[in-house]
GROMACS .gro file of C-alpha atoms in nm:
model
  134
    1MET     CA    1   9.998   0.848  -0.332
    2THR     CA    2   9.904   0.578  -0.082
    3LYS     CA    3  10.076   0.248  -0.154
    4ARG     CA    4   9.863  -0.064  -0.185
    5VAL     CA    5   9.951  -0.393  -0.020
    6LEU     CA    6   9.775  -0.722  -0.083
    7VAL     CA    7   9.797  -0.934   0.233
    8VAL     CA    8   9.763  -1.306   0.160
    9GLU     CA    9   9.725  -1.497   0.486
   10ASP     CA   10   9.478  -1.766   0.592
   11ASP     CA   11   9.525  -1.737   0.968
   12LEU     CA   12   9.288  -1.469   1.096
   13LEU     CA   13   9.512  -1.340   1.375
   14ASN     CA   14   9.819  -1.321   1.151
   15ARG     CA   15   9.615  -1.152   0.877
   16MET     CA   16   9.477  -0.899   1.125
   17PHE     CA   17   9.826  -0.824   1.256
   18LEU     CA   18   9.962  -0.769   0.905
   19ALA     CA   19   9.668  -0.569   0.773
   20ASP     CA   20   9.616  -0.354   1.081
   21SER     CA   21   9.987  -0.281   1.119
   22LEU     CA   22  10.019  -0.177   0.756
   23ARG     CA   23   9.703   0.037   0.770
   24LEU     CA   24   9.825   0.212   1.085
   25HIS     CA   25  10.142   0.302   0.896
   26GLY     CA   26   9.963   0.456   0.599
   27TYR     CA   27   9.919   0.166   0.356
   28ASP     CA   28   9.597   0.080   0.176
   29VAL     CA   29   9.541  -0.292   0.237
   30CYS     CA   30   9.339  -0.564   0.069
   31GLU     CA   31   9.314  -0.900   0.245
   32VAL     CA   32   9.286  -1.248   0.092
   33ASP     CA   33   9.266  -1.570   0.293
   34ASP     CA   34   9.262  -1.830   0.016
   35GLY     CA   35   9.505  -1.899  -0.268
   36ALA     CA   36   9.219  -1.946  -0.514
   37HIS     CA   37   9.140  -1.572  -0.496
   38VAL     CA   38   9.488  -1.424  -0.515
   39MET     CA   39   9.529  -1.377  -0.889
   40ASP     CA   40   9.187  -1.208  -0.916
   41ALA     CA   41   9.278  -0.979  -0.626
   42VAL     CA   42   9.609  -0.891  -0.791
   43ARG     CA   43   9.432  -0.798  -1.114
   44ASP     CA   44   9.144  -0.610  -0.948
   45TYR     CA   45   9.332  -0.435  -0.667
   46ALA     CA   46   9.663  -0.367  -0.848
   47PRO     CA   47   9.883  -0.372  -0.538
   48ASP     CA   48  10.228  -0.221  -0.513
   49LEU     CA   49  10.338  -0.525  -0.312
   50VAL     CA   50  10.206  -0.866  -0.203
   51THR     CA   51  10.278  -1.024   0.133
   52MET     CA   52  10.241  -1.395   0.063
   53ASP     CA   53  10.190  -1.662   0.325
   54LEU     CA   54  10.325  -1.980   0.171
   55ASN     CA   55  10.095  -2.227   0.343
   56ILE     CA   56   9.744  -2.123   0.236
   57PRO     CA   57   9.440  -2.323   0.122
   58HIS     CA   58   9.372  -2.434  -0.235
   59ILE     CA   59   9.676  -2.288  -0.412
   60SER     CA   60  10.006  -2.263  -0.227
   61GLY     CA   61  10.197  -1.939  -0.195
   62GLU     CA   62  10.486  -2.098  -0.383
   63THR     CA   63  10.261  -2.176  -0.680
   64LEU     CA   64  10.122  -1.823  -0.672
   65ILE     CA   65  10.469  -1.671  -0.673
   66ARG     CA   66  10.552  -1.878  -0.982
   67ARG     CA   67  10.228  -1.763  -1.150
   68LEU     CA   68  10.301  -1.398  -1.075
   69ARG     CA   69  10.651  -1.429  -1.219
   70ARG     CA   70  10.519  -1.589  -1.540
   71ASP     CA   71  10.251  -1.321  -1.588
   72PRO     CA   72  10.407  -1.029  -1.781
   73ALA     CA   73  10.164  -0.782  -1.623
   74HIS     CA   74  10.274  -0.877  -1.270
   75ALA     CA   75  10.620  -1.027  -1.310
   76LYS     CA   76  10.792  -0.727  -1.147
   77MET     CA   77  10.545  -0.690  -0.858
   78PRO     CA   78  10.735  -0.721  -0.530
   79VAL     CA   79  10.644  -1.028  -0.326
   80LEU     CA   80  10.737  -1.063   0.040
   81ALA     CA   81  10.712  -1.431   0.133
   82ILE     CA   82  10.605  -1.498   0.491
   83THR     CA   83  10.631  -1.843   0.641
   84ALA     CA   84  10.683  -2.048   0.952
   85PHE     CA   85  10.943  -2.254   0.762
   86ALA     CA   86  11.251  -2.051   0.839
   87SER     CA   87  11.556  -2.260   0.763
   88PRO     CA   88  11.826  -2.110   0.540
   89ARG     CA   89  11.744  -2.380   0.286
   90ASP     CA   90  11.376  -2.277   0.284
   91GLN     CA   91  11.472  -1.913   0.245
   92GLN     CA   92  11.702  -1.988  -0.047
   93ARG     CA   93  11.437  -2.200  -0.219
   94ILE     CA   94  11.168  -1.932  -0.181
   95LEU     CA   95  11.393  -1.656  -0.311
   96GLN     CA   96  11.488  -1.874  -0.609
   97LEU     CA   97  11.116  -1.914  -0.685
   98GLY     CA   98  11.100  -1.541  -0.734
   99ALA     CA   99  11.008  -1.387  -0.400
  100ASP     CA  100  11.178  -1.052  -0.347
  101GLY     CA  101  11.197  -1.090   0.029
  102PHE     CA  102  11.153  -1.353   0.297
  103MET     CA  103  11.032  -1.324   0.656
  104ALA     CA  104  10.988  -1.594   0.916
  105LYS     CA  105  10.699  -1.603   1.159
  106PRO     CA  106  10.655  -1.471   1.418
  107LEU     CA  107  10.703  -1.129   1.261
  108ALA     CA  108  10.850  -0.823   1.427
  109LEU     CA  109  10.658  -0.509   1.334
  110HIS     CA  110  10.964  -0.295   1.257
  111SER     CA  111  11.111  -0.567   1.035
  112LEU     CA  112  10.782  -0.602   0.846
  113LEU     CA  113  10.754  -0.228   0.788
  114ASP     CA  114  11.118  -0.203   0.680
  115ALA     CA  115  11.081  -0.491   0.434
  116VAL     CA  116  10.759  -0.358   0.282
  117GLY     CA  117  10.894  -0.005   0.251
  118ASN     CA  118  11.226  -0.118   0.104
  119LEU     CA  119  11.066  -0.350  -0.154
  120ILE     CA  120  10.820  -0.083  -0.270
  121ALA     CA  121  11.099   0.175  -0.291
  122ALA     CA  122  11.318  -0.064  -0.492
  123LYS     CA  123  11.035  -0.119  -0.739
  124GLU     CA  124  10.984   0.256  -0.776
  125ASN     CA  125  11.357   0.310  -0.831
  126GLN     CA  126  11.350   0.052  -1.113
  127LYS     CA  127  11.068   0.246  -1.280
  128ILE     CA  128  11.259   0.572  -1.253
  129ARG     CA  129  11.574   0.420  -1.401
  130ALA     CA  130  11.399   0.240  -1.686
  131PRO     CA  131  11.527   0.358  -2.024
  132ALA     CA  132  11.294   0.572  -2.229
  133LEU     CA  133  11.138   0.402  -2.527
  134SER     CA  134  11.181   0.578  -2.858
   0.00000   0.00000   0.00000
């Protein structure tokens, strides 16, 4: 089954790079350019992973990560944070917020594809290992 990725990025060129690269490598992609539309897109599109730019209009990526983690329906959805703020301190802060991965811009295609594939696989492995309910 084709994996779905929600690409959250306000910069058109960055969004095109992310979306086109993922599509070319077999992912189904939905694009959002504004934080105000992310939660609706998550509910409607049901992605397997979200790539989240942190500096987006109306609602920041950090706030959206917090919202996803508080929402029981989406708390386990992998989130790959993408930002131009790349200090170790920024990375630590973003991972503590609940992001599953962190990438600094500019992105390298192979690193992006590795991160997306690994995060989706980790989520699937958690589902497989979940104890059966009786």
